[in-house]
XYZ file of C-alpha atoms in Angstrom:
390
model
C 102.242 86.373 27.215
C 104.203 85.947 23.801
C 101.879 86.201 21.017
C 102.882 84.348 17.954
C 103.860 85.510 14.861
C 102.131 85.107 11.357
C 104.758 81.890 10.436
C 103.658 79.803 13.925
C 99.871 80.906 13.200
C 100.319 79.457 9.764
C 101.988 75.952 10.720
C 99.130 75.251 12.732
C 96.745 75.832 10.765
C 98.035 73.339 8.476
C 98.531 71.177 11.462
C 94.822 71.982 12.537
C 93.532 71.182 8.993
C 95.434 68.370 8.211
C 94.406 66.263 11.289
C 90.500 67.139 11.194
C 90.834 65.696 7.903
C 92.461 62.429 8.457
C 89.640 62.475 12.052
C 87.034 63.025 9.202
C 87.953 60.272 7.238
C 88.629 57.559 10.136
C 85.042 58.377 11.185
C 83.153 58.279 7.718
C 84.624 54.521 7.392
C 83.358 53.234 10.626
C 79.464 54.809 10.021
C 79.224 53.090 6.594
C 80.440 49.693 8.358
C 77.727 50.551 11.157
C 75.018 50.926 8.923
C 75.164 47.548 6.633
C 75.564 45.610 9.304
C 72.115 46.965 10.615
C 70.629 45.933 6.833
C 71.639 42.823 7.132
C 70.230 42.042 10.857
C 66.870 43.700 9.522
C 66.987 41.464 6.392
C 67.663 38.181 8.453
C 64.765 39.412 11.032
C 62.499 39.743 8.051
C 63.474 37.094 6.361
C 62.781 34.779 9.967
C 59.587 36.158 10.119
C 58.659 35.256 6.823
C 59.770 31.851 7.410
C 58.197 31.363 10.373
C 55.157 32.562 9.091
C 55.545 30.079 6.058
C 56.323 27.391 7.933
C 52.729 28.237 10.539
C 50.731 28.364 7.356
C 51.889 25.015 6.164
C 50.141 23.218 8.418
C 46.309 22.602 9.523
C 44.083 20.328 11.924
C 41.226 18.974 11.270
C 38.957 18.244 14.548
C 36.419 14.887 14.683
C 33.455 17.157 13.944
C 34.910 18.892 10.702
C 36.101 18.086 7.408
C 37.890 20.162 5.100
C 38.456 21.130 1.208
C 42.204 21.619 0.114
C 41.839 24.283 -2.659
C 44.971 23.950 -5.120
C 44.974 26.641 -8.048
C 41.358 26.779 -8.051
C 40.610 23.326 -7.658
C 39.109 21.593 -4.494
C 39.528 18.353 -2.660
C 37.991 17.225 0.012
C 39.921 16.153 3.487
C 38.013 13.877 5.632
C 40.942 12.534 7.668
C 41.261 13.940 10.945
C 44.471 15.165 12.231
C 46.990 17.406 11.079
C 48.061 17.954 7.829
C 50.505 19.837 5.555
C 49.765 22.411 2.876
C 51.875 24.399 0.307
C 51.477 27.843 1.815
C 50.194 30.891 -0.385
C 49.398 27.908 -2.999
C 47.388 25.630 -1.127
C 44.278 27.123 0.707
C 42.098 25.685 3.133
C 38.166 25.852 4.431
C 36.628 24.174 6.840
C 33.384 22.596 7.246
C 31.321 21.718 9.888
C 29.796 18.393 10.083
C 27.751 17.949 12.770
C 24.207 17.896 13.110
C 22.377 21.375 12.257
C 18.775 22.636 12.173
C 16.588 25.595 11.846
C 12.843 26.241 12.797
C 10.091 26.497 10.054
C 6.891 28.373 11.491
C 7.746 30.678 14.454
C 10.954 32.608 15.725
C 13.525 30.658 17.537
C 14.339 33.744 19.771
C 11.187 35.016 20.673
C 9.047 30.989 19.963
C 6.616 33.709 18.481
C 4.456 32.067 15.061
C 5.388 33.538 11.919
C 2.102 33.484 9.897
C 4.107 33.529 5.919
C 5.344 30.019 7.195
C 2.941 28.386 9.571
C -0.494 29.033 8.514
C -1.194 26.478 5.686
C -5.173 24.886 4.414
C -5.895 21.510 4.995
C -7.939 18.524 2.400
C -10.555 19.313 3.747
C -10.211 23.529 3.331
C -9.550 24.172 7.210
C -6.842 26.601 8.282
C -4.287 25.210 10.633
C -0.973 26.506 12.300
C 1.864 23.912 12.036
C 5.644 24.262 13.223
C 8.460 22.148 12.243
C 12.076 21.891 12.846
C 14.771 20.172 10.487
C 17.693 18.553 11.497
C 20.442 18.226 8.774
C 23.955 18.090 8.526
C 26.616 18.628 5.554
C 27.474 15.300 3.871
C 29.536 16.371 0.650
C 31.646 19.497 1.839
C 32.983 20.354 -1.930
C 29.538 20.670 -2.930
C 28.303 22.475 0.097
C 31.054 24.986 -0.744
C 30.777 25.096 -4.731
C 26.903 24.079 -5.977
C 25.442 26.655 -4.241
C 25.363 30.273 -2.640
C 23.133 29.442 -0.023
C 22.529 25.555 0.561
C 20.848 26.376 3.714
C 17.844 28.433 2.303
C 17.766 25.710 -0.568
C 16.835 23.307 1.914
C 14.554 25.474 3.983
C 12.538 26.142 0.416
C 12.368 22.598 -0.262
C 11.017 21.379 2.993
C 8.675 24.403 2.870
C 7.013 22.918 -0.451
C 6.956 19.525 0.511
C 5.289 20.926 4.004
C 2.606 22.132 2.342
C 1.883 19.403 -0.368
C 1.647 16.517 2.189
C -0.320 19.268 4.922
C -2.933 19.933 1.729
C -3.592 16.022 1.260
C -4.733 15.651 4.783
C -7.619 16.507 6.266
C -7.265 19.042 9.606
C -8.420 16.048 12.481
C -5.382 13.822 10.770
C -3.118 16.736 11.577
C -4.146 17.710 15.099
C -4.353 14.247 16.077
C -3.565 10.503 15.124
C -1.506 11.673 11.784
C 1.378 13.654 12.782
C 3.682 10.572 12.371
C 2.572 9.390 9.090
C 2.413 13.450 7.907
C 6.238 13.536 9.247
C 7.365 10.449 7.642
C 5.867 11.248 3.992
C 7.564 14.682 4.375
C 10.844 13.105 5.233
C 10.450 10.894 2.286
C 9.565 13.906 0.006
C 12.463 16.020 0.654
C 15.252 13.329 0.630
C 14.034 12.726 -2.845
C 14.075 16.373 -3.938
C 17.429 16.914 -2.081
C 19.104 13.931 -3.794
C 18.269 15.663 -7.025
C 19.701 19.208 -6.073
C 23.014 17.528 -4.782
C 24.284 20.379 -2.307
C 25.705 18.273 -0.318
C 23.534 18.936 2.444
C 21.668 15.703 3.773
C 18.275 15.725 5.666
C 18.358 14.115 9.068
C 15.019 14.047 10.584
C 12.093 16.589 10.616
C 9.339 16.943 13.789
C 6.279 18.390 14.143
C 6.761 20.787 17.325
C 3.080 21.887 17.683
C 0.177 22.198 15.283
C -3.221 24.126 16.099
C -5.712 26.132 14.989
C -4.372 29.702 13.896
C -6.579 31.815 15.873
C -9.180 31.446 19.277
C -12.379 31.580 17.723
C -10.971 28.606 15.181
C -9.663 26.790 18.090
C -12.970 27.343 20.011
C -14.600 25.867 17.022
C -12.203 22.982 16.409
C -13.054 22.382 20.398
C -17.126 22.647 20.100
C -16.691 20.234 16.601
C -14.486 17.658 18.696
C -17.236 18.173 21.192
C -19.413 16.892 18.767
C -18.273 14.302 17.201
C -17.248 12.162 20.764
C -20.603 12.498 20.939
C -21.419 11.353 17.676
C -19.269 8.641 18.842
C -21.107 7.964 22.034
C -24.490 7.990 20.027
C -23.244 5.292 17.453
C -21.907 3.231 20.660
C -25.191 3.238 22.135
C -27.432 2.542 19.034
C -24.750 -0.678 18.599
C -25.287 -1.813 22.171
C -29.640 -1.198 21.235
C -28.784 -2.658 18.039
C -26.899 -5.833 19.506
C -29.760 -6.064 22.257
C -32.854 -5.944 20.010
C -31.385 -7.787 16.810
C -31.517 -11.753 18.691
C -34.898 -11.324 19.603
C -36.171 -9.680 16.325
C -34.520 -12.824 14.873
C -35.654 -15.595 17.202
C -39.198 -13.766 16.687
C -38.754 -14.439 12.916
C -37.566 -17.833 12.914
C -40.774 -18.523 15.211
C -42.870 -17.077 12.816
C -41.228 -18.807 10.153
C -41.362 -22.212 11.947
C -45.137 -21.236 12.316
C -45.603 -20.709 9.064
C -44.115 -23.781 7.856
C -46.377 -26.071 10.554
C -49.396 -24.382 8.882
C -48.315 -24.704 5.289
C -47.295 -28.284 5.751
C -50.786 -28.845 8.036
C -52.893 -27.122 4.620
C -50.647 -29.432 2.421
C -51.656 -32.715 4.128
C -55.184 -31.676 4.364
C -55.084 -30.433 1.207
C -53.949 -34.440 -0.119
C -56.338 -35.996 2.157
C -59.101 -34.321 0.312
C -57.678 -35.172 -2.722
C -57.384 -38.856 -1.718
C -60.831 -38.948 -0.448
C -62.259 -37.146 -3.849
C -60.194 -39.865 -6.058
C -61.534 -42.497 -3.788
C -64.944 -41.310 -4.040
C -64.686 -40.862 -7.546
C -63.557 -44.218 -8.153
C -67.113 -45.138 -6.498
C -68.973 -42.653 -8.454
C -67.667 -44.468 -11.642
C -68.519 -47.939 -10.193
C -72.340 -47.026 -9.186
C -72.822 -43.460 -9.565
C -76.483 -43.389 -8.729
C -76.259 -45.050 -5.035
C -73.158 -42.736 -4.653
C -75.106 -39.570 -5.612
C -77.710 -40.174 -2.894
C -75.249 -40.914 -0.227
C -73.678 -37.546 -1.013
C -76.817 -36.353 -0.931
C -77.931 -37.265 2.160
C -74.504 -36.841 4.192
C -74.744 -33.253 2.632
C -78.278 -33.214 4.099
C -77.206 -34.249 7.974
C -74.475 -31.644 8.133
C -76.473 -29.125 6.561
C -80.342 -29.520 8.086
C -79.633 -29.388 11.625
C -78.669 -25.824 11.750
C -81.578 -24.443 9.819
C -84.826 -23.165 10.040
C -87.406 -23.730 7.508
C -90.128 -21.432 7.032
C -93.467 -23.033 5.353
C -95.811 -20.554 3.827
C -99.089 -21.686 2.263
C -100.308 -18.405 1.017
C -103.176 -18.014 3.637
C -100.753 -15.907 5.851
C -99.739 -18.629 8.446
C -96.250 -19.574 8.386
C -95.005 -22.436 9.869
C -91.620 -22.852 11.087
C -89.480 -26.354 11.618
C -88.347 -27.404 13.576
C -90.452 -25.825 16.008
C -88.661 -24.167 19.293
C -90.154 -24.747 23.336
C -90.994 -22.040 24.980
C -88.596 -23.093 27.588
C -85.656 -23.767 25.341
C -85.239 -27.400 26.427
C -86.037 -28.684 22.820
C -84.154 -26.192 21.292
C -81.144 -27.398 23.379
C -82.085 -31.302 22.464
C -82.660 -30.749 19.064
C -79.212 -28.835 19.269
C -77.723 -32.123 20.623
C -79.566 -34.268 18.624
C -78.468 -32.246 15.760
C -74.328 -32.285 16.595
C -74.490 -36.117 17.181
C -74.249 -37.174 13.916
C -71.603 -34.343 13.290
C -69.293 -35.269 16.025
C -69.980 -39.399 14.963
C -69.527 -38.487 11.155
C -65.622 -37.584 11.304
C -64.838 -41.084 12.934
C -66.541 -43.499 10.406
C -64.291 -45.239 8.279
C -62.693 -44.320 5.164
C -63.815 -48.148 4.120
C -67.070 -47.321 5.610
C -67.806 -44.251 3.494
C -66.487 -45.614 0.398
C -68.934 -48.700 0.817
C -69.190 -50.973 -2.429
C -72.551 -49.684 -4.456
C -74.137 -53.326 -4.586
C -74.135 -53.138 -0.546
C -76.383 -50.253 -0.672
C -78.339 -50.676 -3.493
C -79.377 -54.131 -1.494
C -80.259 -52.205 1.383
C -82.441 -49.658 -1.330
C -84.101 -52.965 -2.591
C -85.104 -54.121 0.569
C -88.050 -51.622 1.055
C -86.569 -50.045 3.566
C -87.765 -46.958 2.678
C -84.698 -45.764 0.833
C -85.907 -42.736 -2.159
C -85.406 -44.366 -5.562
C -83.303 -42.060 -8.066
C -86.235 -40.471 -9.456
C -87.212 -39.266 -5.538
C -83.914 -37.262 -5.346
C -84.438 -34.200 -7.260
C -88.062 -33.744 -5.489
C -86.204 -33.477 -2.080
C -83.700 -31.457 -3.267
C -86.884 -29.145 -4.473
C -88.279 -29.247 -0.769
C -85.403 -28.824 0.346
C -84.960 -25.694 -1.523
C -88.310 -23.898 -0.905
């Protein structure tokens, strides 16, 4: 083996150095070439990304049931087009709405249909508890003002309808509300809450609100409410049946009536015309009196005499104790009942002389007084009268 000497060791050294540096160099080159291009393929990636990124955010859809509010530095505008539309990304920002129809329960729990008592239990007109549920349908009608005029439309709504719940409930009285005026209660509640919604301007509009149930709040009100409906259908019944008496009875009370009226006019008309008869047959009479009133005085006298004598009983007393009595009666009644006949002949032949008859001209009788027919004179009258009267 030659070993080399301390010139050879030397040269290649300078050999050795020399080429590791020109390898060194060579290789330095090529790593910075390496690396750039790497920066730029991570660059382009990025920059890809971002543009693909950009270019998915420029773009939205709006479905049938939704309308949206383009928000451009701050300001809004509402989309109502359906479709898809194009938006300056990281400018232009987007929310969506929805617009079909909503609601929410007033008066129990939707999960567990369990009353809550802070919303149900309201008084009546007529100071009655009573436990009423509702539900309200609405939907959103303005979506700028749904987003911007309020936190919380929803609640605003809810509070509303709440109030007007309760004012048209409190004008009512509780029979209206169990029974016959839930649709006239709804529609007045409806009307009350448009009004007061129009006025907010949330842009939240009121579709429709129901009564879902309405009863007493507890079961000894209910029982009550129960026993006072008992009562009054038979109030009812009671009223029915005093119509039907009433409408039975009422005819014949008035038929009655009008009989008794009829009656009473027959009689009052029947007094009238006797009541003129007499009068004619006084005026007649007195018309004779004036002509001869001495032969008329004793005719008076003595048709006064016939209806009066017959029926009585004169008692004669002389002072000596015996008393006589005329006319006097048979022991067997058969005079009694003669004289009785005798007596109610001229009565019964009296009524059916002539008017003309009675009201005779004075010169007829006074001929008949002349004749000596035994006829009193005028000075004879008084002295019967005084028999007459003892």
């Amino acid at each position: 083996m030659k070993i080399p000497n301390g010139q050879d060791f030397f040269k290649r050294k300078t050999q050795f150095n020399t080429g590791s540096d020109s390898t060194y160099h060579s290789g330095g080159s090529s790593g910075r070439s390496g690396g750039g291009r790497i920066k730029r393929t991570v660059i382009i990636v990025i920059a890809a990304v971002v543009l693909v990124f950009l270019g998915m955010g420029a773009f939205y859809q709006i479905q049938e049931q939704e309308q949206a509010v383009l928000i451009t530095f701050g300001k809004p505008k509402a989309v109502t087009e359906t479709g898809l539309h194009f938006k300056l990304p990281v400018i232009q920002q987007v929310k969506k709405v929805n617009t079909t129809i909503q609601g929410f329960p007033i008066g129990y729990d939707p999960a567990t249909n369990e009353p809550l008592d802070s919303e149900s239990v309201m008084i009546t007109n007529d100071y009655n508890f009573i436990d009423v549920d509702f539900f309200v349908e609405y939907r959103i009608s303005d979506p700028v003002q749904y987003l911007y005029a309020s936190k919380q439309p929803e609640d605003i709504l809810k509070n509303i309808a709440q109030g007007s719940i309760r004012t048209v409930i409190g004008s009512y009285k509780v029979d209206d509300v169990l029974t016959t005026g839930k649709s006239e209660i709804q529609a007045k509640i409806k009307e009350m809450i448009l009004t007061k919604m129009e006025e907010q301007d949330v842009g939240i509009q009121l579709v429709n609100i129901t009564i879902q149930d309405s009863e007493p709040p507890t079961v000894e009100v209910m029982q009550a409410f129960k026993a006072v409906e008992t009562a009054k259908q038979g109030k009812e019944t009671s009223l029915n049946n005093a119509n039907k008496y009433r409408n039975e009875k009422l005819p014949e009370a008035e038929a009655t009536a009008d009989q008794i009226i009829k009656n009473a006019e027959a009689k009052k008309q029947t007094r009238i015309n006797e009541a003129e008869a007499q009068v004619s047959r006084f005026d007649s009479m007195y018309a004779e009196y004036e002509k001869n009133p001495v032969v008329t005085k004793q005719r008076m006298f003595y048709e006064a005499m016939e209806e009066v004598l017959p029926g009585m009983k004169i008692i004669i007393d002389n002072g000596d104790g015996v008393q006589k009595v005329l006319p006097l009666d048979s022991f067997t009644g058969d005079s009694s009942a003669e004289t009785q006949t005798g007596t109610q002949t001229p009565k019964t032949a009296d009524p059916q002389k002539p008017a003309a008859e009675k009201a005779a001209p004075a010169g007829t009788e006074a001929n008949s007084s002349s004749s000596g027919e035994g006829s009193p004179s005028e000075d004879a009258v008084p002295e019967q009268e005084t028999e007459a009267g003892n």
